[in-house]
């Protein structure tokens, strides 16, 4: 890790401004780590921009952003169009929580910045960003927040308690409340954020969902079905939904007795479908998602599809499962 942090520091200090970007439909891990990293960059007296989507974000991230504003914590958020006007030949783009070209928030930014660093905790798979200046991809880490928290510790820097709370919430989401993808380093990172002032009550509030969302999810659970022993699938239909809702539903399906693997298929834009896959650890869902062009972890993986249908995706998924 020390090599990563030295290299990252060198790259930040050698560029005129820094752009931090995560994936489409950002979550609290991607955006929480981006906010934390932005404060590190600013401590080096460098101009830093965090790419913020101009569409509605999921409720937990929305609450986190409002809390920042309510507490007058300044983060230099910029829209894609604003960033495109600010980048130059000596800009550095740091991509967090994804390594795939088709998943980044803006392909225009990716194509217009020549110096790129990639930091991710997902398994290496197809569609990876080519020829970055520097990359650190470690599936052994629970979350991107864990990596950025390690950077804070390495530099011996502190962050505001509100930012620590948002980062901690991101880590909790990616580890399913510290039940998967969790190591001693994960708990050390959580402990460090707690030392920085993580508000456990506020974090719980950030992670709360609306009653309408819960009722909607229960309706989908009722429609879920087994495709073979222990394997459950849910088709969320043609209504456009958030990737985070697929993940929450996949996690909940896994809590039922007899379920060892869950798959949730949903439409996330006019032309795109997403599959969230979860496992208790008895089955490697990362291998299954690789067969569908995706990737992830042993217990947490996903795949993205364009110009297809949910029915076709489920048919392909069934074939992969049965052949495996």
Tab-separated table of C-alpha atoms in Angstrom:
chain	number	residue	atom	x	y	z
A	1	UNK	CA	0.000	0.000	0.000
A	2	UNK	CA	2.862	2.373	0.734
A	3	UNK	CA	3.915	2.201	-2.932
A	4	UNK	CA	0.377	3.195	-3.982
A	5	UNK	CA	0.306	6.154	-1.631
A	6	UNK	CA	3.766	7.412	-2.668
A	7	UNK	CA	2.904	7.098	-6.349
A	8	UNK	CA	-0.470	8.765	-5.883
A	9	UNK	CA	1.087	11.666	-3.990
A	10	UNK	CA	3.747	12.134	-6.695
A	11	UNK	CA	1.102	12.217	-9.425
A	12	UNK	CA	-1.128	14.664	-7.570
A	13	UNK	CA	1.738	17.055	-6.865
A	14	UNK	CA	3.018	16.960	-10.452
A	15	UNK	CA	-0.269	18.081	-12.050
A	16	UNK	CA	-1.914	21.492	-12.159
A	17	UNK	CA	-5.415	20.363	-11.270
A	18	UNK	CA	-7.070	17.104	-10.255
A	19	UNK	CA	-10.399	15.685	-11.391
A	20	UNK	CA	-11.959	12.934	-9.272
A	21	UNK	CA	-14.646	10.820	-10.899
A	22	UNK	CA	-16.456	7.635	-9.944
A	23	UNK	CA	-18.988	5.441	-11.771
A	24	UNK	CA	-22.447	6.077	-13.192
A	25	UNK	CA	-25.231	6.009	-10.609
A	26	UNK	CA	-22.683	6.809	-7.883
A	27	UNK	CA	-23.039	5.333	-4.420
A	28	UNK	CA	-21.652	6.276	-1.028
A	29	UNK	CA	-18.516	4.202	-1.517
A	30	UNK	CA	-17.557	5.874	-4.785
A	31	UNK	CA	-18.642	9.384	-3.826
A	32	UNK	CA	-17.585	9.067	-0.178
A	33	UNK	CA	-14.068	8.082	-1.213
A	34	UNK	CA	-14.062	10.910	-3.809
A	35	UNK	CA	-14.976	13.477	-1.143
A	36	UNK	CA	-12.306	12.139	1.217
A	37	UNK	CA	-9.663	12.144	-1.514
A	38	UNK	CA	-10.605	15.679	-2.557
A	39	UNK	CA	-9.723	16.909	0.929
A	40	UNK	CA	-6.326	15.222	0.673
A	41	UNK	CA	-5.708	16.850	-2.716
A	42	UNK	CA	-6.704	20.258	-1.366
A	43	UNK	CA	-4.252	19.821	1.513
A	44	UNK	CA	-1.518	19.704	-1.155
A	45	UNK	CA	-2.705	23.154	-2.321
A	46	UNK	CA	-4.003	21.730	-5.593
A	47	UNK	CA	-7.207	22.672	-7.396
A	48	UNK	CA	-9.545	19.701	-7.211
A	49	UNK	CA	-12.924	18.978	-8.840
A	50	UNK	CA	-15.284	16.151	-7.885
A	51	UNK	CA	-17.564	15.176	-10.770
A	52	UNK	CA	-21.185	15.232	-9.632
A	53	UNK	CA	-24.008	13.819	-11.792
A	54	UNK	CA	-26.709	16.200	-13.002
A	55	UNK	CA	-29.444	13.577	-12.516
A	56	UNK	CA	-31.246	12.359	-9.392
A	57	UNK	CA	-28.970	10.260	-7.181
A	58	UNK	CA	-29.985	7.509	-4.749
A	59	UNK	CA	-31.534	8.567	-1.460
A	60	UNK	CA	-28.546	7.748	0.775
A	61	UNK	CA	-26.138	9.794	-1.349
A	62	UNK	CA	-28.697	12.578	-1.632
A	63	UNK	CA	-28.942	12.737	2.171
A	64	UNK	CA	-25.160	12.700	2.487
A	65	UNK	CA	-24.817	15.634	0.077
A	66	UNK	CA	-27.494	17.596	1.906
A	67	UNK	CA	-25.736	17.011	5.232
A	68	UNK	CA	-22.515	18.405	3.769
A	69	UNK	CA	-24.384	21.517	2.629
A	70	UNK	CA	-26.270	21.930	5.911
A	71	UNK	CA	-22.966	21.850	7.811
A	72	UNK	CA	-21.251	24.305	5.414
A	73	UNK	CA	-18.659	21.710	4.392
A	74	UNK	CA	-17.347	22.812	1.027
A	75	UNK	CA	-16.594	20.212	-1.610
A	76	UNK	CA	-15.686	21.475	-5.079
A	77	UNK	CA	-18.385	19.585	-6.968
A	78	UNK	CA	-18.546	20.209	-10.703
A	79	UNK	CA	-20.846	18.924	-13.434
A	80	UNK	CA	-19.395	17.147	-16.453
A	81	UNK	CA	-19.739	20.245	-18.644
A	82	UNK	CA	-18.017	22.421	-16.033
A	83	UNK	CA	-15.106	19.985	-15.719
A	84	UNK	CA	-14.667	19.841	-19.487
A	85	UNK	CA	-14.171	23.619	-19.460
A	86	UNK	CA	-11.569	23.419	-16.665
A	87	UNK	CA	-9.275	20.570	-17.733
A	88	UNK	CA	-5.986	21.199	-19.514
A	89	UNK	CA	-2.926	19.309	-20.738
A	90	UNK	CA	-1.603	19.069	-17.182
A	91	UNK	CA	-4.794	17.788	-15.546
A	92	UNK	CA	-4.903	14.453	-13.708
A	93	UNK	CA	-8.049	12.314	-13.679
A	94	UNK	CA	-8.409	9.938	-10.728
A	95	UNK	CA	-11.128	7.328	-11.253
A	96	UNK	CA	-12.478	5.676	-8.119
A	97	UNK	CA	-14.537	2.526	-7.546
A	98	UNK	CA	-14.524	1.323	-11.147
A	99	UNK	CA	-11.977	0.292	-13.765
A	100	UNK	CA	-14.357	-0.074	-16.700
A	101	UNK	CA	-14.592	2.476	-19.489
A	102	UNK	CA	-18.342	1.981	-19.944
A	103	UNK	CA	-19.113	2.499	-16.250
A	104	UNK	CA	-17.389	5.843	-15.626
A	105	UNK	CA	-19.619	8.841	-14.990
A	106	UNK	CA	-18.411	10.610	-18.150
A	107	UNK	CA	-16.718	9.098	-21.173
A	108	UNK	CA	-16.084	12.655	-22.434
A	109	UNK	CA	-13.919	13.455	-19.413
A	110	UNK	CA	-12.152	10.107	-19.728
A	111	UNK	CA	-11.349	10.793	-23.382
A	112	UNK	CA	-10.174	14.368	-22.816
A	113	UNK	CA	-7.710	13.854	-19.951
A	114	UNK	CA	-4.506	12.113	-20.991
A	115	UNK	CA	-3.128	11.370	-17.494
A	116	UNK	CA	-5.340	8.926	-15.599
A	117	UNK	CA	-5.056	7.035	-12.317
A	118	UNK	CA	-7.435	4.195	-11.474
A	119	UNK	CA	-8.192	3.018	-7.928
A	120	UNK	CA	-10.673	0.179	-7.502
A	121	UNK	CA	-11.498	-2.810	-5.315
A	122	UNK	CA	-13.317	-4.979	-7.877
A	123	UNK	CA	-11.937	-7.967	-9.745
A	124	UNK	CA	-10.121	-7.183	-13.001
A	125	UNK	CA	-12.354	-8.008	-15.949
A	126	UNK	CA	-13.085	-7.011	-19.542
A	127	UNK	CA	-13.587	-3.400	-20.549
A	128	UNK	CA	-10.797	-2.122	-18.314
A	129	UNK	CA	-9.465	1.408	-18.868
A	130	UNK	CA	-6.398	1.093	-21.060
A	131	UNK	CA	-2.933	2.516	-20.405
A	132	UNK	CA	-3.528	4.514	-17.231
A	133	UNK	CA	-0.624	6.505	-15.867
A	134	UNK	CA	-1.016	4.466	-12.698
A	135	UNK	CA	-3.542	1.964	-11.352
A	136	UNK	CA	-4.244	0.179	-8.096
A	137	UNK	CA	-6.836	-2.582	-8.274
A	138	UNK	CA	-7.140	-4.724	-5.166
A	139	UNK	CA	-10.157	-7.069	-4.805
A	140	UNK	CA	-8.890	-7.883	-1.322
A	141	UNK	CA	-10.134	-4.497	-0.127
A	142	UNK	CA	-13.708	-4.196	1.062
A	143	UNK	CA	-14.349	-0.862	-0.555
A	144	UNK	CA	-12.708	2.139	-2.163
A	145	UNK	CA	-13.360	4.003	1.086
A	146	UNK	CA	-11.069	1.511	2.843
A	147	UNK	CA	-8.274	2.367	0.385
A	148	UNK	CA	-8.703	6.136	0.710
A	149	UNK	CA	-8.926	5.830	4.496
A	150	UNK	CA	-5.578	4.037	4.353
A	151	UNK	CA	-4.219	7.016	2.402
A	152	UNK	CA	-5.428	9.391	5.105
A	153	UNK	CA	-3.705	7.282	7.770
A	154	UNK	CA	-0.489	7.119	5.714
A	155	UNK	CA	-0.420	10.915	5.408
A	156	UNK	CA	-1.489	11.375	9.039
A	157	UNK	CA	-4.258	13.728	7.929
A	158	UNK	CA	-7.599	14.367	9.564
A	159	UNK	CA	-10.998	14.962	7.973
A	160	UNK	CA	-14.218	16.537	9.166
A	161	UNK	CA	-16.471	14.243	11.225
A	162	UNK	CA	-19.303	14.614	8.689
A	163	UNK	CA	-17.059	13.411	5.858
A	164	UNK	CA	-15.865	10.528	8.053
A	165	UNK	CA	-19.518	9.608	8.651
A	166	UNK	CA	-20.322	9.601	4.922
A	167	UNK	CA	-17.236	7.508	4.167
A	168	UNK	CA	-18.131	5.063	6.937
A	169	UNK	CA	-21.631	4.716	5.492
A	170	UNK	CA	-20.099	3.872	2.106
A	171	UNK	CA	-17.965	1.172	3.678
A	172	UNK	CA	-20.974	-0.263	5.498
A	173	UNK	CA	-22.943	-0.519	2.258
A	174	UNK	CA	-20.165	-2.301	0.362
A	175	UNK	CA	-19.566	-4.787	3.188
A	176	UNK	CA	-23.279	-5.376	3.861
A	177	UNK	CA	-22.854	-4.120	7.422
A	178	UNK	CA	-19.363	-5.652	7.704
A	179	UNK	CA	-20.591	-9.175	6.971
A	180	UNK	CA	-18.784	-9.802	3.644
A	181	UNK	CA	-15.531	-8.724	1.944
A	182	UNK	CA	-14.283	-7.812	5.398
A	183	UNK	CA	-10.771	-8.206	6.809
A	184	UNK	CA	-8.814	-6.874	9.763
A	185	UNK	CA	-7.816	-3.912	7.597
A	186	UNK	CA	-11.497	-3.126	7.036
A	187	UNK	CA	-12.117	-2.832	10.760
A	188	UNK	CA	-8.927	-0.788	11.186
A	189	UNK	CA	-10.204	1.630	8.550
A	190	UNK	CA	-13.612	1.798	10.248
A	191	UNK	CA	-11.874	2.419	13.558
A	192	UNK	CA	-9.837	5.260	12.043
A	193	UNK	CA	-13.005	6.901	10.691
A	194	UNK	CA	-14.594	6.493	14.106
A	195	UNK	CA	-11.566	8.265	15.603
A	196	UNK	CA	-12.140	11.069	13.093
A	197	UNK	CA	-15.609	11.527	14.592
A	198	UNK	CA	-17.981	9.201	12.705
A	199	UNK	CA	-21.485	9.871	14.036
A	200	UNK	CA	-23.092	6.430	14.288
A	201	UNK	CA	-26.601	7.841	14.737
A	202	UNK	CA	-26.222	10.121	11.722
A	203	UNK	CA	-24.788	7.251	9.682
A	204	UNK	CA	-27.819	5.126	10.508
A	205	UNK	CA	-30.069	7.945	9.357
A	206	UNK	CA	-28.156	8.315	6.078
A	207	UNK	CA	-28.618	4.610	5.386
A	208	UNK	CA	-32.351	4.574	6.111
A	209	UNK	CA	-34.674	4.015	3.178
A	210	UNK	CA	-38.180	5.343	2.603
A	211	UNK	CA	-41.225	3.251	3.436
A	212	UNK	CA	-42.286	3.426	-0.230
A	213	UNK	CA	-38.946	1.949	-1.305
A	214	UNK	CA	-39.311	-0.866	1.226
A	215	UNK	CA	-42.866	-1.669	0.085
A	216	UNK	CA	-41.741	-1.657	-3.551
A	217	UNK	CA	-38.900	-4.039	-2.697
A	218	UNK	CA	-41.242	-6.433	-0.878
A	219	UNK	CA	-43.418	-6.574	-3.986
A	220	UNK	CA	-40.395	-7.613	-6.044
A	221	UNK	CA	-39.425	-10.202	-3.427
A	222	UNK	CA	-42.880	-11.758	-3.868
A	223	UNK	CA	-42.159	-12.100	-7.609
A	224	UNK	CA	-38.725	-13.699	-7.124
A	225	UNK	CA	-38.278	-17.368	-7.960
A	226	UNK	CA	-35.755	-20.197	-7.858
A	227	UNK	CA	-33.942	-21.088	-11.079
A	228	UNK	CA	-32.331	-24.065	-9.338
A	229	UNK	CA	-31.689	-25.228	-5.795
A	230	UNK	CA	-30.483	-22.267	-3.720
A	231	UNK	CA	-30.380	-19.861	-6.683
A	232	UNK	CA	-33.027	-17.103	-6.721
A	233	UNK	CA	-33.645	-14.534	-9.454
A	234	UNK	CA	-35.785	-11.405	-9.549
A	235	UNK	CA	-36.788	-9.555	-12.726
A	236	UNK	CA	-37.621	-5.926	-11.891
A	237	UNK	CA	-39.218	-5.417	-15.294
A	238	UNK	CA	-39.018	-2.462	-17.682
A	239	UNK	CA	-39.374	0.368	-15.172
A	240	UNK	CA	-36.115	2.360	-14.970
A	241	UNK	CA	-34.621	2.061	-11.498
A	242	UNK	CA	-31.410	2.811	-9.617
A	243	UNK	CA	-28.514	0.347	-9.523
A	244	UNK	CA	-28.443	0.744	-5.736
A	245	UNK	CA	-31.986	-0.631	-5.484
A	246	UNK	CA	-30.937	-3.769	-7.359
A	247	UNK	CA	-28.072	-4.256	-4.917
A	248	UNK	CA	-30.299	-3.755	-1.863
A	249	UNK	CA	-32.822	-6.263	-3.192
A	250	UNK	CA	-30.102	-8.816	-4.016
A	251	UNK	CA	-28.716	-8.472	-0.489
A	252	UNK	CA	-32.131	-8.964	1.080
A	253	UNK	CA	-32.939	-12.046	-0.997
A	254	UNK	CA	-29.783	-13.591	0.403
A	255	UNK	CA	-31.149	-13.348	3.952
A	256	UNK	CA	-33.869	-15.936	3.322
A	257	UNK	CA	-33.407	-19.521	4.441
A	258	UNK	CA	-32.219	-21.790	1.647
A	259	UNK	CA	-30.959	-18.981	-0.608
A	260	UNK	CA	-27.231	-19.171	-1.325
A	261	UNK	CA	-27.158	-17.024	-4.491
A	262	UNK	CA	-29.369	-14.146	-5.627
A	263	UNK	CA	-29.605	-12.334	-8.955
A	264	UNK	CA	-31.590	-9.160	-9.594
A	265	UNK	CA	-32.098	-7.875	-13.135
A	266	UNK	CA	-33.308	-4.329	-13.685
A	267	UNK	CA	-33.457	-1.569	-16.284
A	268	UNK	CA	-31.209	1.355	-15.279
A	269	UNK	CA	-31.545	3.620	-18.334
A	270	UNK	CA	-33.370	3.734	-21.668
A	271	UNK	CA	-30.946	1.243	-23.248
A	272	UNK	CA	-29.176	-0.396	-20.308
A	273	UNK	CA	-29.914	-3.283	-17.963
A	274	UNK	CA	-27.927	-4.216	-14.878
A	275	UNK	CA	-27.538	-7.474	-12.963
A	276	UNK	CA	-26.619	-7.492	-9.270
A	277	UNK	CA	-25.410	-10.856	-7.991
A	278	UNK	CA	-24.842	-11.857	-4.372
A	279	UNK	CA	-23.630	-15.037	-2.695
A	280	UNK	CA	-23.227	-16.344	0.847
A	281	UNK	CA	-19.714	-17.412	-0.155
A	282	UNK	CA	-20.550	-20.973	-1.167
A	283	UNK	CA	-20.742	-19.927	-4.835
A	284	UNK	CA	-18.405	-17.574	-6.687
A	285	UNK	CA	-20.769	-15.079	-8.340
A	286	UNK	CA	-17.808	-13.166	-9.777
A	287	UNK	CA	-17.135	-16.133	-12.074
A	288	UNK	CA	-20.791	-16.204	-13.154
A	289	UNK	CA	-20.813	-12.485	-13.903
A	290	UNK	CA	-17.549	-12.815	-15.851
A	291	UNK	CA	-19.359	-15.182	-18.197
A	292	UNK	CA	-21.842	-12.374	-18.800
A	293	UNK	CA	-19.146	-9.747	-19.356
A	294	UNK	CA	-19.129	-8.359	-15.822
A	295	UNK	CA	-17.084	-8.941	-12.691
A	296	UNK	CA	-16.781	-8.184	-8.998
A	297	UNK	CA	-16.043	-10.311	-5.945
A	298	UNK	CA	-16.677	-13.860	-4.751
A	299	UNK	CA	-19.812	-12.728	-2.918
A	300	UNK	CA	-20.686	-9.493	-4.725
A	301	UNK	CA	-20.642	-9.037	-8.497
A	302	UNK	CA	-22.499	-7.380	-11.356
A	303	UNK	CA	-22.842	-7.060	-15.117
A	304	UNK	CA	-24.180	-4.408	-17.454
A	305	UNK	CA	-26.037	-4.923	-20.751
A	306	UNK	CA	-27.006	-2.599	-23.587
A	307	UNK	CA	-29.752	-3.003	-26.195
A	308	UNK	CA	-31.248	-6.198	-24.806
A	309	UNK	CA	-34.168	-7.212	-22.571
A	310	UNK	CA	-34.493	-8.508	-19.044
A	311	UNK	CA	-35.942	-11.783	-20.329
A	312	UNK	CA	-32.963	-12.341	-22.637
A	313	UNK	CA	-30.531	-11.589	-19.799
A	314	UNK	CA	-32.239	-14.049	-17.468
A	315	UNK	CA	-32.152	-16.721	-20.183
A	316	UNK	CA	-28.388	-16.177	-20.556
A	317	UNK	CA	-27.983	-16.219	-16.790
A	318	UNK	CA	-29.866	-19.515	-16.499
A	319	UNK	CA	-27.647	-21.042	-19.188
A	320	UNK	CA	-24.458	-19.992	-17.377
A	321	UNK	CA	-25.749	-21.329	-14.038
A	322	UNK	CA	-26.898	-24.655	-15.495
A	323	UNK	CA	-23.675	-25.165	-17.448
A	324	UNK	CA	-21.577	-24.326	-14.380
